[in-house]
Coordinates of C-alpha atoms in Angstrom, one line a residue:
M1 CA -81.7 204.7 -60.5
T2 CA -85.2 204.6 -60.6
E3 CA -87.5 202.5 -58.9
K4 CA -88.6 200.8 -62.3
Q5 CA -85.0 200.5 -63.2
S6 CA -84.3 198.7 -59.8
N7 CA -87.4 196.4 -60.5
I8 CA -86.0 195.3 -63.9
K9 CA -82.4 194.6 -62.4
K10 CA -84.4 192.4 -59.7
S11 CA -86.3 190.8 -62.5
M12 CA -83.2 189.9 -64.7
N13 CA -81.3 188.6 -61.5
S14 CA -84.4 186.2 -60.9
R15 CA -84.5 185.2 -64.3
G16 CA -80.6 184.4 -64.0
S17 CA -81.0 182.1 -61.1
H18 CA -83.9 180.1 -62.6
F19 CA -82.2 179.8 -65.7
L20 CA -79.2 178.3 -63.8
M21 CA -81.5 175.9 -62.1
I22 CA -83.4 174.5 -65.2
L23 CA -79.7 174.0 -66.5
L24 CA -78.4 172.0 -63.7
L25 CA -81.9 169.6 -63.7
V26 CA -81.3 168.9 -67.4
F27 CA -77.9 167.8 -67.0
L28 CA -78.8 165.4 -64.2
A29 CA -81.4 164.1 -66.1
I30 CA -79.3 163.5 -69.1
A31 CA -76.8 161.7 -66.4
I32 CA -79.4 159.6 -65.3
I33 CA -80.9 158.6 -68.9
Y34 CA -77.3 157.8 -69.7
S35 CA -76.4 155.4 -66.9
F36 CA -79.8 153.5 -67.0
S37 CA -80.1 152.9 -70.7
N38 CA -78.2 152.1 -73.8
V39 CA -78.9 153.2 -77.5
N40 CA -77.5 149.5 -78.9
T41 CA -79.9 147.2 -77.2
P42 CA -78.3 144.0 -76.7
T43 CA -79.8 140.8 -78.1
E44 CA -81.0 138.1 -75.0
L45 CA -79.7 134.4 -75.9
R46 CA -81.1 131.7 -74.1
G47 CA -78.0 129.2 -72.8
D48 CA -78.5 126.8 -75.0
Q49 CA -78.3 129.5 -78.0
F50 CA -75.2 131.0 -76.6
E51 CA -73.6 127.4 -76.4
Q52 CA -74.7 126.8 -80.1
S53 CA -73.4 130.3 -81.1
L54 CA -69.8 129.4 -79.5
I55 CA -69.6 126.5 -81.4
D56 CA -70.7 127.8 -84.8
G57 CA -67.9 130.8 -84.0
D58 CA -70.7 133.5 -84.1
I59 CA -69.3 135.1 -80.9
K60 CA -66.6 137.5 -81.0
T61 CA -66.1 138.7 -77.3
V62 CA -67.5 137.0 -74.0
N63 CA -67.3 139.1 -71.1
V64 CA -68.2 137.5 -68.1
T65 CA -69.3 139.4 -64.8
Q66 CA -70.3 137.5 -61.5
L67 CA -73.4 138.8 -60.1
P68 CA -73.7 139.2 -56.1
G69 CA -75.4 136.2 -54.2
E70 CA -75.7 134.9 -50.9
N71 CA -74.8 131.7 -49.0
N72 CA -72.1 131.0 -51.5
Y73 CA -74.6 131.0 -54.5
R74 CA -73.0 132.3 -57.6
A75 CA -74.4 133.4 -60.8
F76 CA -72.9 135.0 -64.0
R77 CA -74.2 137.4 -66.6
V78 CA -72.3 137.1 -70.0
S79 CA -72.4 139.8 -72.7
G80 CA -70.3 140.8 -75.5
Q81 CA -70.2 141.2 -79.4
L82 CA -71.4 138.9 -82.2
E83 CA -69.5 138.6 -85.2
N84 CA -72.3 140.7 -86.8
G85 CA -71.4 143.7 -84.8
N86 CA -74.6 143.4 -82.6
N87 CA -74.4 143.2 -79.0
Y88 CA -75.7 140.2 -76.8
I89 CA -76.5 139.3 -73.3
T90 CA -77.2 135.7 -71.7
Y91 CA -77.2 134.4 -68.0
L92 CA -75.5 131.3 -66.5
A93 CA -77.3 130.1 -63.5
T94 CA -74.7 128.2 -61.7
E95 CA -70.8 127.8 -61.5
A96 CA -71.1 124.6 -63.5
D97 CA -72.4 126.3 -66.3
Y98 CA -69.8 128.9 -66.2
N99 CA -67.0 126.0 -66.1
Y100 CA -68.6 124.3 -69.0
I101 CA -68.8 127.7 -71.0
L102 CA -65.2 128.2 -70.2
T103 CA -64.1 124.9 -71.4
I104 CA -65.8 125.7 -74.9
V105 CA -64.2 128.9 -75.0
R106 CA -60.5 127.6 -74.0
G107 CA -61.0 124.7 -76.7
I108 CA -62.0 127.5 -79.2
N109 CA -58.7 129.5 -78.5
N110 CA -56.2 126.4 -78.3
D111 CA -57.0 125.0 -81.7
A112 CA -55.4 125.4 -84.6
D113 CA -57.4 128.1 -86.2
T114 CA -56.9 131.7 -84.8
T115 CA -59.1 133.3 -87.1
N116 CA -62.3 132.2 -84.5
D117 CA -60.3 133.1 -81.2
I118 CA -62.6 134.5 -78.8
Q119 CA -61.6 137.6 -76.6
S120 CA -62.7 136.7 -73.2
S121 CA -62.8 138.9 -70.0
Y122 CA -63.9 138.1 -66.1
I123 CA -65.2 140.7 -63.5
P124 CA -65.7 139.1 -59.9
A125 CA -68.5 140.2 -58.1
A126 CA -69.0 143.8 -57.1
T127 CA -69.2 144.8 -53.4
Y128 CA -71.6 147.4 -52.8
N129 CA -70.8 150.0 -50.1
I130 CA -73.5 152.6 -48.9
L131 CA -70.9 155.6 -49.5
N132 CA -71.1 154.5 -53.2
I133 CA -74.8 155.3 -53.2
I134 CA -74.9 158.6 -50.7
F135 CA -71.8 160.1 -52.0
P136 CA -73.1 161.1 -55.6
I137 CA -76.4 161.7 -53.8
V138 CA -74.6 164.3 -51.2
L139 CA -72.5 165.7 -54.0
V140 CA -75.5 166.6 -56.4
A141 CA -77.1 168.2 -53.4
G142 CA -74.4 170.3 -52.3
I143 CA -74.2 171.8 -55.9
V144 CA -77.7 172.7 -56.0
I145 CA -77.9 174.4 -52.5
M146 CA -74.5 175.9 -53.5
L147 CA -76.2 177.6 -56.5
V148 CA -79.1 178.6 -54.4
F149 CA -77.2 180.4 -52.0
M150 CA -75.1 181.9 -54.8
S151 CA -78.2 183.4 -56.5
K152 CA -79.6 184.8 -53.0
G153 CA -76.5 186.2 -52.1
S154 CA -76.3 187.9 -55.4
N155 CA -79.7 189.2 -54.9
N156 CA -79.1 190.4 -51.3
A157 CA -76.1 192.2 -52.4
N158 CA -77.6 193.9 -54.8
K159 CA -80.7 194.5 -52.6
Q160 CA -78.6 196.0 -49.7
A161 CA -76.6 198.4 -52.4
F162 CA -79.9 199.6 -53.7
D163 CA -81.4 199.7 -50.2
F164 CA -78.8 201.8 -48.7
G165 CA -80.8 204.8 -48.9
K166 CA -84.2 203.2 -48.2
S167 CA -86.1 204.4 -44.8
R168 CA -85.4 202.3 -41.7
A169 CA -89.0 203.0 -40.3
R170 CA -91.1 200.0 -39.6
L171 CA -94.8 199.4 -39.6
S172 CA -96.0 198.8 -36.3
K173 CA -98.3 195.7 -36.4
N174 CA -100.9 194.4 -33.7
Q175 CA -99.9 197.0 -31.2
K176 CA -102.0 196.0 -28.0
T177 CA -101.0 199.3 -26.0
T178 CA -104.0 201.6 -25.7
F179 CA -104.9 204.7 -23.8
D180 CA -106.0 202.1 -20.9
D181 CA -102.4 201.5 -20.0
V182 CA -101.5 205.3 -20.0
A183 CA -102.1 206.9 -16.6
G184 CA -101.3 210.4 -15.0
A185 CA -101.6 212.1 -18.3
D186 CA -105.4 212.9 -19.1
E187 CA -104.4 216.1 -20.8
E188 CA -101.8 214.7 -23.0
K189 CA -104.2 212.1 -24.1
A190 CA -107.3 214.2 -24.9
E191 CA -104.7 216.1 -27.2
L192 CA -103.7 213.1 -29.1
A193 CA -107.3 211.6 -29.4
E194 CA -108.0 214.9 -31.2
I195 CA -105.6 213.6 -34.0
I196 CA -106.6 210.5 -33.9
D197 CA -110.2 211.3 -34.4
F198 CA -109.3 213.5 -37.2
L199 CA -107.6 210.8 -39.0
K200 CA -110.7 208.7 -38.5
N201 CA -113.2 211.4 -39.2
P202 CA -111.4 214.1 -41.3
K203 CA -114.6 215.5 -42.9
K204 CA -116.0 216.7 -39.4
Y205 CA -112.8 218.9 -39.2
M206 CA -112.6 219.9 -42.9
E207 CA -116.2 221.5 -43.0
L208 CA -115.1 224.1 -40.2
G209 CA -111.8 225.1 -42.0
A210 CA -110.1 223.4 -39.3
R211 CA -106.2 222.3 -40.4
I212 CA -104.9 219.1 -38.2
P213 CA -101.6 219.9 -36.8
K214 CA -98.7 218.3 -39.2
G215 CA -96.3 217.7 -36.5
V216 CA -96.5 217.0 -32.8
L217 CA -93.8 217.1 -30.3
L218 CA -93.8 215.3 -27.0
V219 CA -91.4 217.0 -24.5
G220 CA -90.5 215.9 -21.1
P221 CA -87.9 214.3 -18.7
P222 CA -86.5 210.8 -19.2
G223 CA -88.9 208.0 -18.1
T224 CA -92.2 210.2 -17.9
G225 CA -94.0 207.9 -20.7
K226 CA -93.5 209.9 -24.2
T227 CA -92.7 206.8 -26.1
L228 CA -95.6 204.9 -24.2
I229 CA -98.2 207.3 -25.2
A230 CA -96.5 207.0 -28.8
R231 CA -97.1 203.3 -28.5
A232 CA -100.8 203.9 -27.0
V233 CA -101.4 206.0 -30.4
A234 CA -100.4 203.6 -32.5
G235 CA -103.0 201.0 -30.7
E236 CA -105.8 203.6 -30.6
A237 CA -105.9 204.6 -34.4
N238 CA -106.7 202.3 -37.1
V239 CA -104.6 203.6 -39.7
P240 CA -100.7 202.7 -40.5
F241 CA -98.3 203.6 -37.8
Y242 CA -94.6 204.2 -38.5
F243 CA -91.9 204.5 -36.2
V244 CA -88.5 205.0 -36.6
S245 CA -85.3 206.5 -34.4
G246 CA -83.8 209.8 -35.0
S247 CA -80.3 207.9 -35.2
D248 CA -81.3 205.9 -37.6
F249 CA -81.3 208.6 -40.0
L250 CA -77.4 209.0 -39.5
E251 CA -74.6 207.1 -41.8
M252 CA -70.9 208.1 -42.5
F253 CA -72.0 209.1 -45.8
V254 CA -73.1 212.6 -46.6
G255 CA -76.8 212.5 -48.4
V256 CA -77.7 208.9 -47.0
G257 CA -79.8 210.5 -44.4
A258 CA -81.7 212.9 -46.7
S259 CA -82.5 209.8 -48.9
R260 CA -84.2 208.0 -46.1
V261 CA -85.9 211.0 -45.1
R262 CA -87.4 211.2 -48.7
D263 CA -88.0 207.5 -48.7
M264 CA -90.0 207.4 -45.3
F265 CA -92.2 210.6 -46.3
K266 CA -92.7 208.7 -49.5
T267 CA -93.9 205.7 -47.9
A268 CA -96.1 207.6 -45.5
K269 CA -97.9 209.6 -48.3
Q270 CA -98.5 206.5 -50.4
N271 CA -100.4 204.9 -47.1
A272 CA -101.9 208.1 -45.8
P273 CA -103.5 209.2 -43.7
C274 CA -100.9 207.7 -41.6
I275 CA -99.0 208.5 -38.3
L276 CA -95.0 208.7 -38.5
F277 CA -93.3 208.8 -35.2
I278 CA -89.5 209.9 -34.4
D279 CA -88.2 208.8 -31.4
E280 CA -85.5 210.8 -30.0
I281 CA -85.5 213.4 -32.7
D282 CA -82.7 215.5 -31.1
A283 CA -80.3 213.0 -32.8
V284 CA -81.3 214.4 -36.2
G285 CA -83.0 217.6 -35.2
R286 CA -80.3 219.7 -33.4
Q287 CA -79.4 223.0 -34.2
R288 CA -77.4 223.9 -37.3
G289 CA -74.0 225.8 -37.4
T290 CA -73.4 224.9 -33.9
G291 CA -70.7 222.3 -34.7
L292 CA -67.1 223.5 -32.7
G293 CA -64.3 223.5 -35.3
G294 CA -66.7 222.6 -38.4
G295 CA -70.0 221.3 -39.1
H296 CA -71.8 218.1 -39.5
D297 CA -73.0 218.0 -43.0
E298 CA -74.8 214.7 -43.1
R299 CA -76.8 215.7 -39.9
E300 CA -77.6 219.0 -41.4
Q301 CA -78.5 217.9 -45.0
T302 CA -80.8 215.3 -43.1
L303 CA -82.3 217.8 -41.1
N304 CA -82.9 220.2 -44.1
Q305 CA -84.7 217.4 -45.7
L306 CA -86.9 216.6 -43.0
L307 CA -87.7 220.6 -42.6
V308 CA -88.6 220.5 -46.5
E309 CA -90.7 217.0 -46.3
M310 CA -92.7 218.7 -43.3
D311 CA -93.5 221.9 -44.8
G312 CA -92.1 222.6 -48.1
F313 CA -93.1 223.1 -51.7
G314 CA -94.7 219.7 -51.7
H315 CA -98.0 218.5 -50.2
N316 CA -97.9 216.7 -47.0
S317 CA -101.6 216.0 -46.5
G318 CA -102.7 212.9 -44.5
V319 CA -99.0 212.3 -42.8
I320 CA -98.9 213.3 -39.2
V321 CA -95.5 213.6 -37.8
L322 CA -95.2 212.7 -34.0
A323 CA -92.0 213.0 -32.3
A324 CA -90.5 212.6 -28.9
T325 CA -87.5 214.2 -27.1
N326 CA -86.2 215.3 -23.8
R327 CA -83.5 217.8 -25.1
V328 CA -86.1 220.7 -26.5
D329 CA -83.3 223.4 -25.8
I330 CA -81.3 222.1 -28.6
L331 CA -83.5 221.7 -31.5
D332 CA -83.5 223.6 -34.4
P333 CA -85.8 226.8 -34.4
A334 CA -86.9 225.9 -37.9
L335 CA -87.8 222.6 -36.8
M336 CA -90.1 224.1 -34.2
R337 CA -92.0 227.0 -36.0
P338 CA -95.7 226.5 -36.6
G339 CA -96.2 224.5 -40.2
R340 CA -94.0 221.7 -39.1
F341 CA -94.5 220.8 -35.0
D342 CA -97.4 223.0 -34.6
R343 CA -98.1 221.8 -31.1
Q344 CA -96.0 220.8 -28.3
I345 CA -97.2 218.4 -25.5
Y346 CA -95.2 218.5 -22.4
V347 CA -95.2 215.4 -20.6
G348 CA -94.0 216.1 -17.1
T349 CA -93.5 214.2 -13.8
P350 CA -97.2 212.9 -12.3
D351 CA -98.5 214.6 -9.4
I352 CA -99.9 212.4 -6.7
K353 CA -103.2 211.4 -8.4
G354 CA -101.2 210.7 -11.5
R355 CA -98.7 208.5 -9.6
T356 CA -101.9 206.7 -7.7
E357 CA -103.0 205.8 -11.1
I358 CA -99.8 204.8 -12.6
L359 CA -99.3 202.3 -9.5
K360 CA -102.4 200.7 -10.0
V361 CA -101.9 200.1 -13.9
H362 CA -98.2 198.6 -13.1
S363 CA -99.9 196.5 -10.4
R364 CA -102.5 194.8 -12.3
K365 CA -100.4 191.6 -13.3
K366 CA -99.1 191.3 -9.5
K367 CA -100.6 189.7 -6.5
I368 CA -100.8 192.4 -4.2
N369 CA -102.3 192.6 -0.5
P370 CA -105.8 194.2 -0.9
A371 CA -105.0 196.2 2.0
I372 CA -102.1 198.3 0.7
S373 CA -103.3 202.1 -0.5
F374 CA -101.5 203.3 -3.3
G375 CA -102.5 206.8 -2.5
E376 CA -100.2 206.4 0.6
I377 CA -97.3 204.9 -1.6
A378 CA -97.9 207.8 -4.3
R379 CA -97.8 210.6 -1.5
R380 CA -94.1 209.0 -0.5
T381 CA -92.8 209.0 -4.1
P382 CA -92.8 212.7 -5.0
G383 CA -90.9 213.3 -8.0
F384 CA -91.0 209.8 -9.4
T385 CA -91.7 209.5 -12.9
G386 CA -93.7 206.7 -14.4
A387 CA -90.4 204.6 -15.2
D388 CA -89.4 205.0 -11.6
L389 CA -92.8 203.6 -10.4
E390 CA -92.7 200.5 -12.6
N391 CA -89.2 199.9 -11.5
L392 CA -90.5 200.1 -7.9
M393 CA -93.0 197.6 -8.4
N394 CA -91.3 195.4 -10.1
E395 CA -88.4 195.6 -7.5
A396 CA -91.2 195.1 -4.7
A397 CA -92.3 191.6 -6.6
L398 CA -88.7 190.7 -6.7
L399 CA -88.3 191.1 -2.9
A400 CA -91.5 189.2 -2.2
A401 CA -90.5 186.4 -4.6
R402 CA -87.1 186.3 -2.5
E403 CA -88.9 185.6 0.6
N404 CA -91.2 182.8 -1.4
K405 CA -94.0 185.0 -0.4
T406 CA -97.5 184.7 -2.4
Q407 CA -98.2 188.5 -2.3
I408 CA -96.4 191.4 -1.9
E409 CA -96.7 193.2 1.3
L410 CA -96.5 196.8 2.2
Y411 CA -93.0 196.2 3.7
H412 CA -91.9 195.0 0.2
I413 CA -93.0 198.2 -1.3
D414 CA -91.4 200.3 1.6
E415 CA -87.9 198.9 0.8
A416 CA -88.4 198.9 -2.8
V417 CA -88.6 202.7 -2.4
D418 CA -85.7 202.9 -0.3
R419 CA -83.8 200.8 -2.9
V420 CA -84.9 203.0 -5.8
M421 CA -84.0 206.3 -4.0
M422 CA -80.9 205.4 -2.3
G423 CA -79.8 201.9 -3.5
P424 CA -79.9 198.6 -1.5
A425 CA -79.3 198.3 2.3
K426 CA -75.5 197.7 3.1
K427 CA -76.2 196.1 6.5
S428 CA -72.9 194.2 6.4
R429 CA -70.9 197.3 6.6
V430 CA -69.2 197.8 9.9
F431 CA -69.1 201.1 11.7
S432 CA -67.6 201.8 15.0
K433 CA -69.4 203.0 17.9
K434 CA -68.7 206.3 17.5
E435 CA -69.8 206.6 13.6
R436 CA -73.0 204.7 14.7
E437 CA -73.7 207.8 17.3
F438 CA -72.8 210.5 14.9
I439 CA -75.0 209.2 12.1
A440 CA -77.8 208.8 14.6
Y441 CA -77.7 212.2 15.9
H442 CA -77.2 213.8 12.6
E443 CA -80.3 211.9 11.2
A444 CA -82.3 212.7 14.5
G445 CA -81.1 216.5 13.8
H446 CA -82.8 216.7 10.5
A447 CA -86.0 214.9 12.4
V448 CA -86.0 217.5 15.0
I449 CA -86.0 220.5 12.3
G450 CA -88.8 218.8 10.5
I451 CA -90.9 218.2 13.3
K452 CA -90.7 221.6 14.8
L453 CA -90.7 223.9 11.8
E454 CA -94.4 224.7 10.6
N455 CA -93.2 225.0 7.1
A456 CA -90.9 222.2 7.0
S457 CA -91.1 218.8 5.1
I458 CA -92.8 216.2 7.4
V459 CA -90.5 213.2 8.4
H460 CA -91.7 209.7 7.1
K461 CA -89.1 207.8 7.7
V462 CA -85.4 208.0 9.7
T463 CA -82.8 205.4 9.2
I464 CA -79.4 204.6 10.1
I465 CA -78.7 201.8 7.8
P466 CA -76.3 202.9 5.2
R467 CA -77.5 202.9 1.5
G468 CA -75.1 203.7 -1.4
Q469 CA -72.9 206.1 -0.4
A470 CA -75.0 207.5 2.7
G471 CA -74.5 206.3 6.2
G472 CA -78.3 207.0 6.9
Y473 CA -81.2 209.1 5.6
N474 CA -84.4 211.0 6.3
L475 CA -87.6 210.6 3.9
M476 CA -88.9 214.1 4.3
L477 CA -91.8 214.9 2.4
P478 CA -93.7 218.2 2.1
Q479 CA -97.2 218.5 3.9
E480 CA -98.9 219.2 0.7
E481 CA -97.3 218.6 -3.1
Q482 CA -96.1 221.7 -4.5
A483 CA -96.3 221.3 -8.4
F484 CA -95.1 224.9 -9.4
L485 CA -94.5 227.7 -6.4
Q486 CA -92.1 227.6 -3.4
T487 CA -92.3 230.3 -0.9
R488 CA -89.2 232.3 0.3
Q489 CA -90.2 230.9 3.8
G490 CA -90.7 227.4 2.7
L491 CA -87.2 227.4 1.1
I492 CA -85.4 229.1 4.3
E493 CA -86.9 226.4 6.5
L494 CA -85.8 223.7 3.7
I495 CA -82.2 224.9 4.1
T496 CA -82.5 224.9 7.8
G497 CA -83.9 221.1 7.8
L498 CA -80.9 220.4 5.9
L499 CA -78.3 221.9 8.2
G500 CA -80.1 220.1 11.0
G501 CA -77.6 217.2 11.2
R502 CA -74.5 219.4 11.1
V503 CA -75.8 221.5 14.2
A504 CA -77.0 218.4 16.1
E505 CA -73.3 216.6 15.4
E506 CA -71.6 220.3 16.8
L507 CA -73.9 220.5 19.8
T508 CA -73.8 217.2 20.6
F509 CA -70.2 215.8 20.2
N510 CA -68.6 219.9 20.0
E511 CA -67.2 218.3 16.9
I512 CA -68.2 218.1 12.8
S513 CA -67.9 215.2 10.5
T514 CA -68.1 214.9 6.8
G515 CA -71.7 213.2 6.9
A516 CA -73.1 216.8 5.9
H517 CA -71.5 217.1 2.6
N518 CA -74.5 216.3 0.5
D519 CA -76.5 218.5 2.8
L520 CA -74.5 221.5 2.3
Q521 CA -74.4 220.9 -1.4
R522 CA -77.9 221.1 -1.7
A523 CA -78.3 223.6 0.7
T524 CA -75.7 226.2 -1.2
S525 CA -77.4 225.3 -4.5
I526 CA -80.8 226.3 -2.8
A527 CA -79.6 229.7 -1.3
R528 CA -77.9 230.5 -4.7
A529 CA -80.9 229.9 -6.6
M530 CA -82.8 232.2 -4.4
I531 CA -80.4 235.3 -5.0
T532 CA -79.3 234.8 -8.7
E533 CA -82.6 233.2 -10.5
Y534 CA -85.6 233.7 -8.0
G535 CA -85.0 237.4 -6.8
M536 CA -85.4 236.9 -3.3
S537 CA -82.8 239.1 -1.9
D538 CA -83.5 242.5 -0.2
N539 CA -80.4 244.0 -1.3
L540 CA -79.9 242.6 -4.8
G541 CA -83.3 243.0 -5.5
P542 CA -85.9 241.0 -8.0
V543 CA -83.3 240.5 -10.7
T544 CA -82.2 237.5 -12.4
Y545 CA -78.3 237.3 -12.7
E546 CA -77.9 233.2 -13.8
Q547 CA -79.9 231.2 -15.9
N548 CA -80.9 227.8 -14.6
N549 CA -77.9 225.3 -14.7
G550 CA -79.2 222.7 -17.5
P551 CA -77.3 220.5 -19.6
V552 CA -74.9 222.3 -21.5
F553 CA -74.7 222.5 -25.4
L554 CA -71.4 223.3 -26.5
G555 CA -72.0 224.6 -29.8
R556 CA -74.1 227.3 -28.4
D557 CA -73.4 227.8 -24.7
Y558 CA -69.5 227.8 -24.6
G559 CA -68.0 231.0 -23.9
K560 CA -70.9 232.4 -22.6
D561 CA -70.2 235.8 -20.7
K562 CA -71.6 236.4 -17.2
N563 CA -74.1 239.1 -17.2
F564 CA -73.2 240.8 -13.9
S565 CA -70.0 242.7 -12.7
E566 CA -67.6 241.3 -10.3
A567 CA -69.1 243.8 -7.5
I568 CA -72.4 242.0 -8.1
A569 CA -70.6 238.6 -7.7
S570 CA -69.3 239.6 -4.6
E571 CA -72.6 240.8 -3.3
I572 CA -74.2 237.3 -4.4
D573 CA -71.5 235.6 -2.5
K574 CA -72.6 237.6 0.8
E575 CA -76.2 237.2 0.2
I576 CA -75.8 233.5 0.1
R577 CA -73.4 233.3 3.1
F578 CA -76.1 235.2 4.8
I579 CA -78.9 233.2 4.1
I580 CA -76.8 230.2 5.2
H581 CA -75.6 231.5 8.4
T582 CA -79.5 232.8 9.5
C583 CA -80.8 229.2 8.7
Y584 CA -77.8 227.8 10.9
E585 CA -78.5 230.3 13.9
K586 CA -82.3 229.0 13.3
A587 CA -81.6 225.4 13.4
T588 CA -79.2 225.5 16.2
T589 CA -81.9 227.4 18.3
V590 CA -84.3 224.7 17.5
I591 CA -82.3 222.1 18.5
K592 CA -80.9 223.6 21.6
E593 CA -84.7 224.1 22.6
N594 CA -85.5 220.2 21.6
T595 CA -82.6 218.7 23.2
D596 CA -84.5 215.9 25.1
L597 CA -86.3 215.1 21.7
L598 CA -83.0 214.9 19.9
K599 CA -81.5 212.4 22.4
K600 CA -84.5 210.2 22.3
L601 CA -84.8 210.0 18.7
A602 CA -81.1 209.3 18.5
T603 CA -81.5 206.9 21.5
Y604 CA -83.9 204.7 19.8
L605 CA -82.3 205.2 16.2
L606 CA -79.3 203.4 17.7
A607 CA -81.9 200.3 19.2
V608 CA -83.8 199.9 16.0
E609 CA -82.4 201.7 13.3
T610 CA -85.3 202.8 11.6
L611 CA -88.2 204.7 12.9
T612 CA -91.4 205.3 10.6
K613 CA -93.6 208.5 10.8
E614 CA -96.0 206.6 13.2
D615 CA -92.5 205.5 15.7
I616 CA -91.9 209.5 15.5
D617 CA -95.4 210.6 16.2
E618 CA -95.5 208.3 19.3
I619 CA -92.1 209.1 20.6
V620 CA -93.1 213.2 20.3
A621 CA -96.5 212.2 22.0
T622 CA -95.6 210.0 24.8
G623 CA -91.4 210.2 24.7
S624 CA -91.1 206.5 24.6
L625 CA -91.5 203.6 21.9
A626 CA -94.0 201.0 22.9
R627 CA -92.8 198.3 20.2
Y628 CA -89.0 198.7 21.6
D629 CA -90.0 198.8 25.3
N630 CA -91.8 195.8 24.8
I631 CA -88.8 194.0 23.5
L632 CA -87.1 194.9 26.7
A633 CA -89.8 193.9 28.8
S634 CA -90.2 190.3 27.1
N635 CA -86.4 190.0 27.0
P636 CA -85.0 191.6 30.4
D637 CA -81.2 190.0 29.6
K638 CA -81.3 192.3 26.3
P639 CA -79.2 195.8 27.5
E640 CA -80.8 198.7 26.7
I641 CA -78.9 200.9 24.2
K642 CA -77.6 204.2 26.0
P643 CA -75.3 206.7 23.9
E644 CA -72.2 207.9 25.8
K645 CA -72.0 211.2 27.3
T646 CA -72.3 214.0 25.1
V647 CA -71.5 217.6 25.2
L648 CA -75.5 218.3 25.6
D649 CA -75.2 216.2 28.5
H650 CA -73.0 218.7 30.6

């Protein structure tokens, strides 16, 4: 059905509902007129005229109606028909008048002449109830409302039936997010600012023969701010901004998604120049022909229509498609070619400078201690995305509010970092003395490796307070944030640091525990990547045997064969074991050479449970911790915490 036919049908439905309303109003008007008027207007008689007419035999019928009154006051209305066929009406003011007239009527009816008998009737005074008045009004109002809703329901049903294939794209209005609210993405903003400038000043680009990209794809991990950047574009551009989710196109009926795509681009072209934003485009743009046991006709037809609309036979001037996804690896190649998505903008995790700016943005409306350095917080949060940092500041604000503080302090942010990384502290969890000592020496072993190895990460915090599934943890950060490259020696020392906890347990207690479970997983994963991905093996050479283990796309990746033989697989296993054993021996040597430092760190961990970087530096420099020694000095009755005799003491 064409748009013109649809409009005609809507107009007919509207006229039909208006006709019903007019008909109802006419019916009510007729009823009211009939109730309050009479075609045969009665002749009004005075009391003496009525009496004389009775005596003269001019009255045919007498109908007496008692009128309602107060204080026993009784009045009467007398109506009826004259002998000539006309109606009459008169009023009796008192009961005495009524009794007098009644006597006359009885006398006429009791005489011998029956031809002049009068038909009489008496109606007592009516008792009025408020329901008698309200009920007709409510009834009429209910009928009117029912007709209105029936008319609207019919229109809505018809509208939904004809709008099933309409676009779900919505127009963004009064968008207040701007580029000032986006931090840590200067290059990304510059790329999009060029597109906004083109929409505002197209002549400048066209004179040089430039063609603005038809599509821009924002790619990056979850939480890095892709949708936020799109909202900022809507706030910066003085052009219509339509936004829709990729899942809004898909329905169970084949062809609906394609119809919605056509309608979306039709609306966009009518309002060009404009920007069309498709969030999570991988829901509709994934590779075709990859379904296991069959395809997905609806999704593939929707994608085909999207491809045609972006760069097909039709002209799509003035409509720029902006899309976002974190699964670019599964998008259809036809969607990624130039002419459709000409430009891809990678929105990655921010560096330390970007994290500092993001923290400032998310702290605008929060009361924070002015002495807090956002740069120091950013240095402690490598790998955090913009969403993580927003959650971090929100957690800090919640912690401050929980303590009824007037501003956010540094220790609130410190606790929020731990909560975001590991979960809330579980101080109520009960550990035996032996378990606490195992955890303390395990975490101290990590710290010793981080302190003594040159390329190892710096220990910023050590705690034996359990969080999540961990009994304790080390916050170890690199000396300089490495955005892209890692050296072989740096990876070796990273593995060595991960194995420090297991080595400390074995050397201290001549026993090992399950506490190193996650450390061993990470160490093995790094060693395997060094051999199979980075080509860092002397025996196997600079060859990539495996690809990065990213998310699996079953339609494409299922059943992929290994690209190396069983002999190479055996060599890979040997190389991984060699790296792990070498790092384990290195960790053993370092911890044996620093037994005193290990024991001091473990002792103070058992006493205060958490050591900061400043505490660790003080222990390394002086061999003691002043804040704990001051506690002992001010409280002589407090027993000094000392671990039991261990293997290292013998």
